[in-house]
Amino acid sequence: MPIDPRSLRKRKNSESQFKALSYMAISVAGIFLVVFFADIIRQGYTAFMQTEIRANVTFSESILDDPRSALDKRLVPLVSRGVTRILPMQLRENPQLLGTTSEVWVLANAEVDQYIKNKPNRLKPKEIKLVDELVAEGSIKKVFNVGFFTNGDSKLAEMAGILSAAVGTIYLLGITFIFSFPAGVMAAIYLEEFAPDNRLMHIVEVNINNLAAIPSILFGLLGLAIFINFMGLPRSSALVGGLTLALMTLPVIIISTRAAIRAIPDSIREGALALGATHWQVVWDHILPLSLPGILTGTIIGLARAIGETAPLLIIGMVAYIQDMPRGLTSAATVLPAQIYVWSSESIRAFTERTSAGIIVLLVVLLSMNALAILLRNKYERKW
Amino acid sequence: MTTTYLAQYLFAGLLPLALFGYLLGRRKIRTQQDPNARYKASENLFGWFAVSKMLMPAVLISVIGSILDLFDLVEVPWTMLAAAILILGAGGIWIALRAIRPSLRVRTALEKTITRILLVASLISILTTIGIVMSIVFEAVHFFRIVNFWDFLTGTTWNPDAATIDDAGNIQPLFGSVPLFAGTFMITAIAMCVAIPVGLMSAICMSEYASLAVRRVAKPALEVLAGIPTVVYGFFAAITVSPLIVNLADKVGISADYTNALSPGLVMGIMIIPLVSSLSDDVISSVPQSLREGSLALGAYPAETIKRVVLPAALPGIVSACLLAVSRAVGETMIVVMAAGLQPNLSWNPLVGMTTVNVRIVDALTGDQAFDSPETLSAFGLGLVLLVLTLCLNIVSLTVIRKFRQRYE
């Protein structure tokens, strides 16, 4: 049968269209990624700089009643309220400061900061004029925002930092790891190496896969009902958060550990068994060391997911306003994603850049964890 | 809080006891050594044997004690409990010491203990599931005692603040969940319109067309997309996408709310792309090569092969991947909490504010109502429906995916 050239051309066109479409789909994901990162960085990078104002601070008796009197009157509306708050404390701690005057750089308030960064602000025209004068005098400068990394949360945008959230994240991560890693690896070893092929084990297997796909918010309900209401552990504590996240991470660790164990060829097991090792000796001396890179890769990915998780933590009350670092496992703590959530719902504009900056920090941590996992995998991956 | 203290005391008491048992077990086998005999295992294993015999009764009694304590059944004084644990532990060591002799098959005995411990570890997942179901059902029952289940499922007004008792003493049925589910399905549908075509086509591109170099870049990029926390997606949807949509709609001449359903839907769709693409990628690459080669040998173009041979062969797997994606979208919380509205709204227009089941759950539990108020309890009622819905989707899709893989393996 002769081939109609027109139909052939049509088919060829449709082939190239389909191919182009499939490349387009990947590009959409790529473009989104680029736009997303560009947007977050654009909004957040300014938060890493902070405006300071040069001021003469006078310590007199009257600042105990009215701390603002320590500053030049015209500067008062421009300076952060946090600065004036600590002055009386300083005087009480060092009484010899009384009567001295010193020139210091003090934190500007969020509105001045936003104005200096050319962002929308609520400064009055008179204040804008003053700020412009100060800039011309060289009494205003932008410095690296150390406070963002060394302060806890604050209601004043210019004072707010991520330290308490970062420490809380480390606490939470530690608890999650301690509870989920041993249990997860043990369960995976049992299921791969020891489990009989019976109905119970079948249920366990189906159940683990299901658990990995249950919405995280339901784990929050579990944490609220079991750990807080039933066991009476303190609300919004790192312990409850860590336990909840551990239960969420467990299936991820089990699934990836099983995959790592399954990748080890049977010849290794058989060789060891042939030399008279018991089943557990095979596992402990051969299977575990050989599958460790795979297990660690899966664990890092699971923990990275746990760090970013917010919904279950909202439910167990980890969105409280917390200024200080957690002092123990049962004291109230907050974590980075929860801090981001809290800041994102603040109405003051200056918090938007803080939120984006917090996101940048969180993404840097998560991406480096994922990169570490990929590196581990590439370095230790073995083809048997 | 007694449970925590109990755990500390137990730990403090058990560790020295375990060390003691370990040393005794080792000493026992050493004194029984016959210099000419061959041993079945090293001395240390006999020490571990003694420890294992000691731990079992001690742990058992402490678990029973804490459970009794938790349920407030019996207020066991911790001194008594600690004494019982120590005595039972010591008894365990004594039994172990009597059993230790050179002919004891200590490796086998230890192995049995280890296997049991591992079994317990693998049962944790079942306990977690039971815990989730129980904790939600238990509180949901409280809720459905106050609110009629049928009213909850079919009511079209959700307004918990106005839930007051009328003169006759009945609670007004203001817990109608239909608008919440409508909002959830609307946002899920928008997300699927983004995620399924893009995800599926990316999977086809990566498994059928792309060169190794492209795959090497695209795969990690998609993984990055999957690794972004949902709170970040939520912020992006609320701060960047929503105003964009409002502006665009303004230009076209339609009005849109800032808390519209479209922006969380779009962003959620992008979040789900990696899930769809990696699952479909698995499914597509497990279609045997011989099917493709047969089709290509008959003169079909790759696109025709994919459309007529590969995709139909992979269809069950792809459908279940999509179901899993739907389940993920229904369960996603942070994006909708940050970008969808709080007002329940029964509408077909994706540009108006809508609320979802998850938003109401979070809202009910982060408010300052008493824990047994109907509004707080409503979170568990909604959670129950969410659990049942996602569980069904998960079970169906996971079963189909497994069956599909078996067919081609």
Coordinates of N, CA and C in Angstrom, one line a residue, chain B residues 273-395:
Chain B
I273 N 3.6 18.3 41.6 CA 4.2 17.8 40.4 C 5.2 16.7 40.7
P274 N 6.2 16.9 41.6 CA 7.2 15.9 41.8 C 6.6 14.5 42.2
L275 N 5.6 14.5 43.0 CA 4.9 13.3 43.4 C 4.4 12.5 42.2
V276 N 3.6 13.3 41.3 CA 3.0 12.7 40.2 C 4.1 12.2 39.2
S277 N 5.1 13.0 39.0 CA 6.1 12.7 38.0 C 7.0 11.5 38.5
S278 N 7.3 11.4 39.8 CA 8.2 10.3 40.2 C 7.4 9.0 40.2
L279 N 6.1 9.1 40.6 CA 5.3 7.8 40.6 C 5.1 7.4 39.2
S280 N 4.7 8.3 38.3 CA 4.4 7.9 36.9 C 5.7 7.4 36.2
D281 N 6.8 8.1 36.6 CA 8.1 7.7 36.0 C 8.4 6.2 36.3
D282 N 8.2 5.8 37.6 CA 8.3 4.4 38.0 C 7.4 3.5 37.2
V283 N 6.2 3.9 37.1 CA 5.2 3.1 36.4 C 5.5 2.9 34.9
I284 N 5.9 4.1 34.3 CA 6.2 4.0 32.9 C 7.4 3.2 32.6
S285 N 8.4 3.4 33.5 CA 9.6 2.6 33.2 C 9.5 1.1 33.5
S286 N 8.4 0.7 34.2 CA 8.3 -0.7 34.4 C 7.4 -1.4 33.4
V287 N 7.0 -0.6 32.4 CA 6.3 -1.2 31.2 C 7.5 -1.8 30.4
P288 N 7.3 -3.1 30.0 CA 8.4 -3.8 29.4 C 8.9 -3.2 28.1
Q289 N 10.2 -3.2 27.9 CA 10.8 -2.6 26.7 C 10.2 -3.3 25.4
S290 N 9.9 -4.6 25.5 CA 9.5 -5.3 24.3 C 8.2 -4.7 23.7
L291 N 7.3 -4.2 24.5 CA 6.1 -3.6 24.0 C 6.5 -2.4 23.1
R292 N 7.4 -1.5 23.6 CA 7.8 -0.4 22.8 C 8.5 -0.8 21.5
E293 N 9.4 -1.8 21.6 CA 10.1 -2.2 20.5 C 9.1 -2.8 19.4
G294 N 8.1 -3.5 19.9 CA 7.2 -4.1 18.9 C 6.5 -2.9 18.2
S295 N 6.1 -1.9 18.9 CA 5.3 -0.8 18.3 C 6.2 0.0 17.3
L296 N 7.5 0.2 17.8 CA 8.4 1.0 16.9 C 8.7 0.2 15.7
A297 N 8.8 -1.1 15.8 CA 9.2 -2.0 14.7 C 8.1 -2.0 13.6
L298 N 6.9 -1.7 14.1 CA 5.8 -1.6 13.1 C 5.7 -0.2 12.4
G299 N 6.6 0.6 12.8 CA 6.7 1.9 12.1 C 6.1 3.1 12.8
A300 N 5.7 2.9 14.0 CA 5.1 4.0 14.8 C 6.1 4.9 15.3
Y301 N 5.7 6.2 15.3 CA 6.6 7.2 16.0 C 6.6 7.0 17.5
P302 N 7.7 7.5 18.2 CA 7.7 7.4 19.6 C 6.4 7.9 20.3
A303 N 5.9 9.1 19.8 CA 4.7 9.7 20.4 C 3.6 8.7 20.3
E304 N 3.4 8.1 19.1 CA 2.3 7.2 18.9 C 2.5 6.0 19.8
T305 N 3.7 5.5 19.9 CA 4.0 4.4 20.8 C 3.6 4.7 22.2
I306 N 4.0 5.9 22.6 CA 3.7 6.3 24.0 C 2.1 6.4 24.2
K307 N 1.5 7.1 23.2 CA 0.0 7.3 23.4 C -0.8 6.1 23.3
R308 N -0.4 5.2 22.3 CA -1.2 4.0 22.0 C -0.8 2.8 22.8
V309 N 0.5 2.7 23.2 CA 1.0 1.4 23.8 C 1.4 1.6 25.2
V310 N 2.3 2.6 25.5 CA 2.9 2.7 26.8 C 1.9 3.2 27.8
L311 N 1.2 4.3 27.5 CA 0.3 4.9 28.4 C -0.9 3.9 28.7
P312 N -1.5 3.3 27.7 CA -2.6 2.4 28.1 C -2.1 1.2 29.0
A313 N -0.9 0.8 28.7 CA -0.3 -0.3 29.5 C -0.1 0.1 30.9
A314 N 0.3 1.4 31.1 CA 0.6 1.9 32.4 C -0.6 2.6 33.1
L315 N -1.7 2.6 32.4 CA -2.9 3.3 32.9 C -3.2 3.1 34.4
P316 N -3.4 1.8 34.8 CA -3.8 1.6 36.2 C -2.8 2.2 37.1
G317 N -1.5 2.1 36.8 CA -0.5 2.7 37.7 C -0.6 4.2 37.7
I318 N -0.8 4.8 36.6 CA -0.9 6.3 36.5 C -2.1 6.8 37.2
V319 N -3.3 6.0 37.1 CA -4.5 6.4 37.8 C -4.2 6.4 39.3
S320 N -3.6 5.4 39.7 CA -3.4 5.3 41.2 C -2.4 6.3 41.6
A321 N -1.4 6.7 40.8 CA -0.5 7.8 41.2 C -1.3 9.1 41.3
C322 N -2.3 9.3 40.4 CA -3.1 10.5 40.5 C -4.0 10.5 41.8
L323 N -4.5 9.3 42.1 CA -5.3 9.2 43.3 C -4.4 9.6 44.6
L324 N -3.2 9.1 44.6 CA -2.3 9.4 45.6 C -2.1 10.9 45.7
A325 N -2.0 11.5 44.5 CA -1.8 13.0 44.4 C -3.0 13.7 45.0
V326 N -4.2 13.2 44.6 CA -5.4 13.8 45.2 C -5.4 13.7 46.7
S327 N -5.0 12.6 47.2 CA -5.0 12.4 48.7 C -4.1 13.4 49.3
R328 N -2.9 13.6 48.7 CA -2.0 14.6 49.2 C -2.6 16.0 49.2
A329 N -3.3 16.3 48.1 CA -3.8 17.7 48.0 C -4.9 17.9 49.0
V330 N -5.7 16.8 49.2 CA -6.8 17.0 50.2 C -6.2 17.2 51.6
G331 N -5.1 16.5 51.8 CA -4.6 16.5 53.2 C -3.7 17.7 53.4
E332 N -3.3 18.5 52.4 CA -2.4 19.6 52.5 C -3.0 20.7 53.4
T333 N -2.2 21.2 54.3 CA -2.8 22.2 55.3 C -2.2 23.6 55.1
M334 N -0.8 23.7 55.2 CA -0.3 25.0 55.4 C -0.6 26.0 54.2
I335 N -0.6 25.4 53.0 CA -0.8 26.3 51.9 C -2.2 26.9 52.0
V336 N -3.2 26.1 52.3 CA -4.6 26.6 52.4 C -4.8 27.5 53.6
V337 N -4.1 27.1 54.7 CA -4.2 28.0 55.9 C -3.7 29.4 55.6
M338 N -2.6 29.5 54.8 CA -2.0 30.8 54.6 C -2.6 31.5 53.5
A339 N -3.2 30.8 52.5 CA -3.6 31.5 51.2 C -5.1 31.4 51.0
A340 N -5.8 30.4 51.5 CA -7.2 30.3 51.3 C -7.9 31.1 52.4
G341 N -9.2 31.4 52.2 CA -9.8 32.2 53.2 C -10.3 31.5 54.4
L342 N -10.9 32.2 55.3 CA -11.5 31.6 56.5 C -13.0 31.5 56.4
Q343 N -13.6 32.2 55.4 CA -15.0 32.2 55.3 C -15.5 31.1 54.4
P344 N -16.4 30.2 54.9 CA -16.9 29.1 54.1 C -17.8 29.8 53.0
N345 N -17.6 29.3 51.8 CA -18.3 29.9 50.7 C -18.6 28.8 49.7
L346 N -19.9 28.6 49.4 CA -20.3 27.6 48.5 C -20.5 28.2 47.1
S347 N -19.5 28.1 46.3 CA -19.5 28.8 45.0 C -18.7 28.0 43.9
W348 N -19.0 28.3 42.7 CA -18.2 27.7 41.6 C -17.1 28.6 41.1
N349 N -17.1 29.8 41.6 CA -16.1 30.8 41.2 C -14.8 30.6 41.9
P350 N -13.7 30.2 41.3 CA -12.4 30.0 42.0 C -11.8 31.3 42.4
L351 N -12.4 32.5 42.0 CA -11.7 33.7 42.4 C -12.3 34.3 43.7
V352 N -13.2 33.7 44.3 CA -13.7 34.2 45.6 C -13.1 33.4 46.7
G353 N -13.1 34.0 47.9 CA -12.5 33.3 49.0 C -13.3 32.0 49.4
M354 N -12.5 31.0 49.7 CA -13.1 29.8 50.1 C -12.3 29.2 51.3
T355 N -13.0 28.4 52.0 CA -12.2 27.7 53.1 C -12.2 26.2 52.9
T356 N -11.3 25.6 53.6 CA -11.3 24.1 53.4 C -11.4 23.4 54.8
V357 N -11.5 22.1 54.7 CA -11.6 21.3 56.0 C -10.4 21.6 56.8
N358 N -9.2 21.5 56.2 CA -8.0 21.7 57.0 C -7.8 23.0 57.7
V359 N -8.3 24.1 56.9 CA -8.2 25.4 57.5 C -9.1 25.5 58.8
R360 N -10.3 24.9 58.7 CA -11.2 24.9 59.9 C -10.6 24.1 61.0
I361 N -10.0 23.0 60.7 CA -9.4 22.2 61.8 C -8.3 23.0 62.5
V362 N -7.4 23.6 61.8 CA -6.4 24.5 62.4 C -7.0 25.6 63.2
D363 N -8.0 26.2 62.5 CA -8.7 27.4 63.2 C -9.3 27.0 64.5
A364 N -10.0 25.8 64.5 CA -10.7 25.4 65.7 C -9.7 25.1 66.8
L365 N -8.6 24.6 66.5 CA -7.7 24.1 67.5 C -6.6 25.2 67.9
T366 N -6.5 26.3 67.2 CA -5.6 27.3 67.6 C -6.4 28.5 68.2
G367 N -7.7 28.4 68.3 CA -8.4 29.4 69.0 C -8.3 29.3 70.5
D368 N -9.1 30.1 71.2 CA -8.9 30.0 72.7 C -10.2 29.4 73.3
Q369 N -10.9 28.6 72.6 CA -12.1 28.0 73.2 C -11.7 26.9 74.1
A370 N -12.6 26.5 75.0 CA -12.3 25.4 75.9 C -12.2 24.1 75.1
F371 N -11.5 23.2 75.7 CA -11.3 22.0 74.8 C -12.5 21.2 74.5
D372 N -13.5 21.3 75.4 CA -14.7 20.5 75.1 C -15.8 21.3 74.5
S373 N -15.5 22.5 73.9 CA -16.5 23.3 73.2 C -16.8 22.6 71.9
P374 N -18.0 22.8 71.4 CA -18.4 22.2 70.1 C -17.4 22.6 69.0
E375 N -17.0 23.8 69.0 CA -16.1 24.2 67.9 C -14.8 23.5 67.9
T376 N -14.2 23.3 69.1 CA -12.9 22.6 69.2 C -13.2 21.1 68.7
L377 N -14.2 20.6 69.2 CA -14.5 19.1 68.9 C -14.8 19.0 67.4
S378 N -15.3 20.0 66.8 CA -15.6 19.9 65.4 C -14.4 19.6 64.6
A379 N -13.2 20.0 65.1 CA -12.0 19.7 64.4 C -11.8 18.2 64.3
F380 N -12.2 17.4 65.3 CA -12.1 16.0 65.3 C -13.1 15.3 64.3
G381 N -14.3 15.9 64.3 CA -15.3 15.4 63.4 C -14.8 15.6 61.9
L382 N -14.2 16.8 61.6 CA -13.7 17.0 60.3 C -12.5 16.1 60.0
G383 N -11.6 15.9 61.1 CA -10.5 15.1 61.0 C -10.9 13.7 60.6
L384 N -12.0 13.2 61.2 CA -12.4 11.8 61.0 C -12.8 11.7 59.5
V385 N -13.5 12.6 59.0 CA -13.9 12.5 57.5 C -12.7 12.6 56.7
L386 N -11.7 13.5 57.0 CA -10.5 13.6 56.3 C -9.7 12.3 56.3
L387 N -9.7 11.7 57.5 CA -9.0 10.4 57.6 C -9.6 9.3 56.7
V388 N -10.9 9.2 56.8 CA -11.6 8.1 56.0 C -11.3 8.4 54.5
L389 N -11.5 9.7 54.1 CA -11.3 10.0 52.7 C -9.9 9.6 52.2
T390 N -8.9 10.1 52.9 CA -7.5 9.9 52.4 C -7.1 8.4 52.6
L391 N -7.6 7.8 53.6 CA -7.3 6.4 53.8 C -7.8 5.6 52.6
C392 N -9.1 5.8 52.2 CA -9.7 5.1 51.1 C -8.8 5.3 49.8
L393 N -8.5 6.6 49.5 CA -7.7 6.9 48.4 C -6.4 6.2 48.4
N394 N -5.7 6.3 49.6 CA -4.4 5.6 49.7 C -4.5 4.1 49.5
I395 N -5.5 3.5 50.1 CA -5.5 2.0 50.0 C -5.8 1.6 48.6

